[in-house]
Amino acid sequence: MRRFSLVVTATLLAFSSSAFARDTRVEQSLADLLSSQEARDVGIDGSVRFYLAGQPVTVLERLGQDVSNRKTNAANKSDEKACRWVALSTLLALQDGAKARGANAVVDIVSFYKSNEFRSATNYECYAGAILAGVALKGTYAKVP
């Protein structure tokens, strides 16, 4: 009888945890994020510019491609707030990568969550759950005028 109870309990826990799992897609404006006080507060300093795929930009030299994939605690935060925070962390990593390579821009940026590409000339994509929010961005380090 005890063994049966353990099996039933384990089965119920397995199904209940997957029932509470959430991965809500949130799309937000990159321009709004970059022009925010939050961006300045975390160190997005304007020395590296960010261009989503589809935005017009003249590229003088390409210096390699990279993916930045970050997660953040989303507990007790709105999806929008958690997504803004994790997107800033992701952009900060790309900014640091650009500086290390002598680039002044990251171009052709696409969202790359779970290796699925999302292209927009205005927005990035985030996925938020009850516990975590995540943003993955893929872009090319470049020198621009």
PDB file of C-alpha atoms in Angstrom:
ATOM      1  CA  MET A   1       0.000   0.000   0.000  1.00  0.00           C
ATOM      2  CA  ARG A   2       2.806   2.414   0.857  1.00  0.00           C
ATOM      3  CA  ARG A   3       4.453   1.768  -2.505  1.00  0.00           C
ATOM      4  CA  PHE A   4       1.170   2.541  -4.297  1.00  0.00           C
ATOM      5  CA  SER A   5       0.872   5.833  -2.374  1.00  0.00           C
ATOM      6  CA  LEU A   6       4.391   6.837  -3.368  1.00  0.00           C
ATOM      7  CA  VAL A   7       3.701   6.092  -7.037  1.00  0.00           C
ATOM      8  CA  VAL A   8       0.450   8.084  -6.971  1.00  0.00           C
ATOM      9  CA  THR A   9       2.120  11.004  -5.183  1.00  0.00           C
ATOM     10  CA  ALA A  10       5.042  11.072  -7.617  1.00  0.00           C
ATOM     11  CA  THR A  11       2.674  10.961 -10.592  1.00  0.00           C
ATOM     12  CA  LEU A  12       0.559  13.815  -9.228  1.00  0.00           C
ATOM     13  CA  LEU A  13       3.648  15.935  -8.557  1.00  0.00           C
ATOM     14  CA  ALA A  14       4.949  15.339 -12.064  1.00  0.00           C
ATOM     15  CA  PHE A  15       1.672  16.414 -13.647  1.00  0.00           C
ATOM     16  CA  SER A  16       1.108  19.378 -11.332  1.00  0.00           C
ATOM     17  CA  SER A  17       4.560  20.881 -11.977  1.00  0.00           C
ATOM     18  CA  SER A  18       4.063  20.773 -15.732  1.00  0.00           C
ATOM     19  CA  ALA A  19       0.601  22.274 -15.348  1.00  0.00           C
ATOM     20  CA  PHE A  20       2.117  25.311 -13.608  1.00  0.00           C
ATOM     21  CA  ALA A  21       4.939  25.750 -16.131  1.00  0.00           C
ATOM     22  CA  ARG A  22       4.499  28.894 -18.197  1.00  0.00           C
ATOM     23  CA  ASP A  23       6.434  30.303 -21.119  1.00  0.00           C
ATOM     24  CA  THR A  24       4.557  33.404 -22.221  1.00  0.00           C
ATOM     25  CA  ARG A  25       5.862  35.229 -25.289  1.00  0.00           C
ATOM     26  CA  VAL A  26       6.328  38.989 -24.753  1.00  0.00           C
ATOM     27  CA  GLU A  27       7.344  41.359 -27.541  1.00  0.00           C
ATOM     28  CA  GLN A  28       8.747  44.792 -26.628  1.00  0.00           C
ATOM     29  CA  SER A  29      10.283  47.791 -28.366  1.00  0.00           C
ATOM     30  CA  LEU A  30      14.078  47.845 -28.470  1.00  0.00           C
ATOM     31  CA  ALA A  31      14.187  51.611 -29.086  1.00  0.00           C
ATOM     32  CA  ASP A  32      12.049  52.289 -26.003  1.00  0.00           C
ATOM     33  CA  LEU A  33      14.284  50.065 -23.902  1.00  0.00           C
ATOM     34  CA  LEU A  34      17.525  51.643 -25.145  1.00  0.00           C
ATOM     35  CA  SER A  35      16.252  55.181 -24.516  1.00  0.00           C
ATOM     36  CA  SER A  36      15.102  54.379 -20.979  1.00  0.00           C
ATOM     37  CA  GLN A  37      16.694  55.519 -17.736  1.00  0.00           C
ATOM     38  CA  GLU A  38      16.968  51.811 -16.823  1.00  0.00           C
ATOM     39  CA  ALA A  39      19.349  51.304 -19.756  1.00  0.00           C
ATOM     40  CA  ARG A  40      21.597  54.132 -18.597  1.00  0.00           C
ATOM     41  CA  ASP A  41      21.455  52.875 -15.005  1.00  0.00           C
ATOM     42  CA  VAL A  42      22.782  49.403 -15.943  1.00  0.00           C
ATOM     43  CA  GLY A  43      25.576  50.765 -18.124  1.00  0.00           C
ATOM     44  CA  ILE A  44      24.235  50.843 -21.675  1.00  0.00           C
ATOM     45  CA  ASP A  45      26.380  53.865 -22.457  1.00  0.00           C
ATOM     46  CA  GLY A  46      25.766  54.602 -26.145  1.00  0.00           C
ATOM     47  CA  SER A  47      29.313  53.674 -27.185  1.00  0.00           C
ATOM     48  CA  VAL A  48      27.847  50.634 -28.957  1.00  0.00           C
ATOM     49  CA  ARG A  49      24.756  51.020 -31.102  1.00  0.00           C
ATOM     50  CA  PHE A  50      22.214  48.245 -31.619  1.00  0.00           C
ATOM     51  CA  TYR A  51      20.423  47.573 -34.918  1.00  0.00           C
ATOM     52  CA  LEU A  52      17.719  44.967 -35.282  1.00  0.00           C
ATOM     53  CA  ALA A  53      17.617  42.952 -38.510  1.00  0.00           C
ATOM     54  CA  GLY A  54      15.747  45.051 -41.043  1.00  0.00           C
ATOM     55  CA  GLN A  55      16.916  48.403 -39.690  1.00  0.00           C
ATOM     56  CA  PRO A  56      18.958  50.396 -42.184  1.00  0.00           C
ATOM     57  CA  VAL A  57      22.642  50.675 -41.305  1.00  0.00           C
ATOM     58  CA  THR A  58      25.871  51.071 -43.254  1.00  0.00           C
ATOM     59  CA  VAL A  59      28.402  48.469 -42.154  1.00  0.00           C
ATOM     60  CA  LEU A  60      32.091  49.232 -42.701  1.00  0.00           C
ATOM     61  CA  GLU A  61      33.418  45.977 -41.261  1.00  0.00           C
ATOM     62  CA  ARG A  62      31.884  42.820 -39.731  1.00  0.00           C
ATOM     63  CA  LEU A  63      33.768  41.377 -36.773  1.00  0.00           C
ATOM     64  CA  GLY A  64      31.983  38.124 -36.006  1.00  0.00           C
ATOM     65  CA  GLN A  65      28.641  36.894 -34.811  1.00  0.00           C
ATOM     66  CA  ASP A  66      27.574  36.104 -31.258  1.00  0.00           C
ATOM     67  CA  VAL A  67      24.580  34.964 -29.215  1.00  0.00           C
ATOM     68  CA  SER A  68      23.810  36.326 -25.773  1.00  0.00           C
ATOM     69  CA  ASN A  69      21.304  34.254 -23.811  1.00  0.00           C
ATOM     70  CA  ARG A  70      20.282  35.480 -20.371  1.00  0.00           C
ATOM     71  CA  LYS A  71      17.688  34.558 -17.765  1.00  0.00           C
ATOM     72  CA  THR A  72      16.441  36.483 -14.757  1.00  0.00           C
ATOM     73  CA  ASN A  73      14.246  35.951 -11.751  1.00  0.00           C
ATOM     74  CA  ALA A  74      10.655  36.772 -12.744  1.00  0.00           C
ATOM     75  CA  ALA A  75       9.016  36.016  -9.395  1.00  0.00           C
ATOM     76  CA  ASN A  76       6.821  38.868  -8.151  1.00  0.00           C
ATOM     77  CA  LYS A  77       7.478  40.915 -11.299  1.00  0.00           C
ATOM     78  CA  SER A  78       5.213  41.649 -14.222  1.00  0.00           C
ATOM     79  CA  ASP A  79       6.211  39.891 -17.440  1.00  0.00           C
ATOM     80  CA  GLU A  80       7.014  43.263 -18.987  1.00  0.00           C
ATOM     81  CA  LYS A  81       9.305  44.330 -16.140  1.00  0.00           C
ATOM     82  CA  ALA A  82      11.116  40.983 -16.002  1.00  0.00           C
ATOM     83  CA  CYS A  83      11.576  41.049 -19.779  1.00  0.00           C
ATOM     84  CA  ARG A  84      12.988  44.575 -19.763  1.00  0.00           C
ATOM     85  CA  TRP A  85      15.460  43.631 -17.040  1.00  0.00           C
ATOM     86  CA  VAL A  86      16.703  40.470 -18.763  1.00  0.00           C
ATOM     87  CA  ALA A  87      16.878  42.226 -22.145  1.00  0.00           C
ATOM     88  CA  LEU A  88      19.142  44.869 -20.607  1.00  0.00           C
ATOM     89  CA  SER A  89      21.398  42.148 -19.249  1.00  0.00           C
ATOM     90  CA  THR A  90      21.536  40.549 -22.690  1.00  0.00           C
ATOM     91  CA  LEU A  91      22.336  43.874 -24.389  1.00  0.00           C
ATOM     92  CA  LEU A  92      25.012  44.646 -21.804  1.00  0.00           C
ATOM     93  CA  ALA A  93      26.732  41.349 -22.638  1.00  0.00           C
ATOM     94  CA  LEU A  94      26.598  42.205 -26.358  1.00  0.00           C
ATOM     95  CA  GLN A  95      27.943  45.692 -25.617  1.00  0.00           C
ATOM     96  CA  ASP A  96      30.875  44.176 -23.724  1.00  0.00           C
ATOM     97  CA  GLY A  97      31.518  41.715 -26.563  1.00  0.00           C
ATOM     98  CA  ALA A  98      31.502  44.530 -29.106  1.00  0.00           C
ATOM     99  CA  LYS A  99      33.965  46.598 -27.114  1.00  0.00           C
ATOM    100  CA  ALA A 100      36.278  43.606 -26.716  1.00  0.00           C
ATOM    101  CA  ARG A 101      36.355  43.192 -30.505  1.00  0.00           C
ATOM    102  CA  GLY A 102      36.782  46.874 -31.327  1.00  0.00           C
ATOM    103  CA  ALA A 103      33.241  47.179 -32.703  1.00  0.00           C
ATOM    104  CA  ASN A 104      30.966  50.159 -32.205  1.00  0.00           C
ATOM    105  CA  ALA A 105      27.736  48.384 -33.144  1.00  0.00           C
ATOM    106  CA  VAL A 106      25.840  45.135 -33.075  1.00  0.00           C
ATOM    107  CA  VAL A 107      23.862  44.735 -36.300  1.00  0.00           C
ATOM    108  CA  ASP A 108      21.352  42.274 -37.752  1.00  0.00           C
ATOM    109  CA  ILE A 109      20.055  41.457 -34.266  1.00  0.00           C
ATOM    110  CA  VAL A 110      17.376  38.789 -34.086  1.00  0.00           C
ATOM    111  CA  SER A 111      15.728  37.161 -31.119  1.00  0.00           C
ATOM    112  CA  PHE A 112      17.016  33.607 -30.829  1.00  0.00           C
ATOM    113  CA  TYR A 113      15.114  32.042 -27.930  1.00  0.00           C
ATOM    114  CA  LYS A 114      15.549  28.255 -27.841  1.00  0.00           C
ATOM    115  CA  SER A 115      17.358  28.620 -31.205  1.00  0.00           C
ATOM    116  CA  ASN A 116      14.147  29.861 -32.873  1.00  0.00           C
ATOM    117  CA  GLU A 117      14.760  33.024 -34.854  1.00  0.00           C
ATOM    118  CA  PHE A 118      12.324  35.944 -34.590  1.00  0.00           C
ATOM    119  CA  ARG A 119      12.959  38.971 -36.800  1.00  0.00           C
ATOM    120  CA  SER A 120      11.533  42.424 -36.323  1.00  0.00           C
ATOM    121  CA  ALA A 121      12.860  45.852 -37.251  1.00  0.00           C
ATOM    122  CA  THR A 122      11.397  47.292 -34.028  1.00  0.00           C
ATOM    123  CA  ASN A 123      10.932  44.633 -31.334  1.00  0.00           C
ATOM    124  CA  TYR A 124      12.754  41.925 -29.438  1.00  0.00           C
ATOM    125  CA  GLU A 125      11.171  38.807 -28.022  1.00  0.00           C
ATOM    126  CA  CYS A 126      11.188  37.533 -24.444  1.00  0.00           C
ATOM    127  CA  TYR A 127       9.654  34.500 -22.784  1.00  0.00           C
ATOM    128  CA  ALA A 128       8.379  34.844 -19.237  1.00  0.00           C
ATOM    129  CA  GLY A 129       7.377  32.209 -16.749  1.00  0.00           C
ATOM    130  CA  ALA A 130       6.328  32.156 -13.118  1.00  0.00           C
ATOM    131  CA  ILE A 131       9.944  31.853 -11.965  1.00  0.00           C
ATOM    132  CA  LEU A 132      12.218  32.931 -14.874  1.00  0.00           C
ATOM    133  CA  ALA A 133      12.215  35.230 -17.885  1.00  0.00           C
ATOM    134  CA  GLY A 134      14.638  34.801 -20.753  1.00  0.00           C
ATOM    135  CA  VAL A 135      15.959  36.720 -23.749  1.00  0.00           C
ATOM    136  CA  ALA A 136      18.377  35.425 -26.360  1.00  0.00           C
ATOM    137  CA  LEU A 137      19.736  37.780 -29.012  1.00  0.00           C
ATOM    138  CA  LYS A 138      21.955  36.896 -31.953  1.00  0.00           C
ATOM    139  CA  GLY A 139      23.814  39.642 -33.757  1.00  0.00           C
ATOM    140  CA  THR A 140      26.934  40.595 -35.660  1.00  0.00           C
ATOM    141  CA  TYR A 141      29.630  42.821 -34.184  1.00  0.00           C
ATOM    142  CA  ALA A 142      30.450  45.600 -36.628  1.00  0.00           C
ATOM    143  CA  LYS A 143      32.085  48.920 -37.247  1.00  0.00           C
ATOM    144  CA  VAL A 144      29.649  51.542 -38.510  1.00  0.00           C
ATOM    145  CA  PRO A 145      30.206  55.223 -39.369  1.00  0.00           C
TER     146      PRO A 145
END
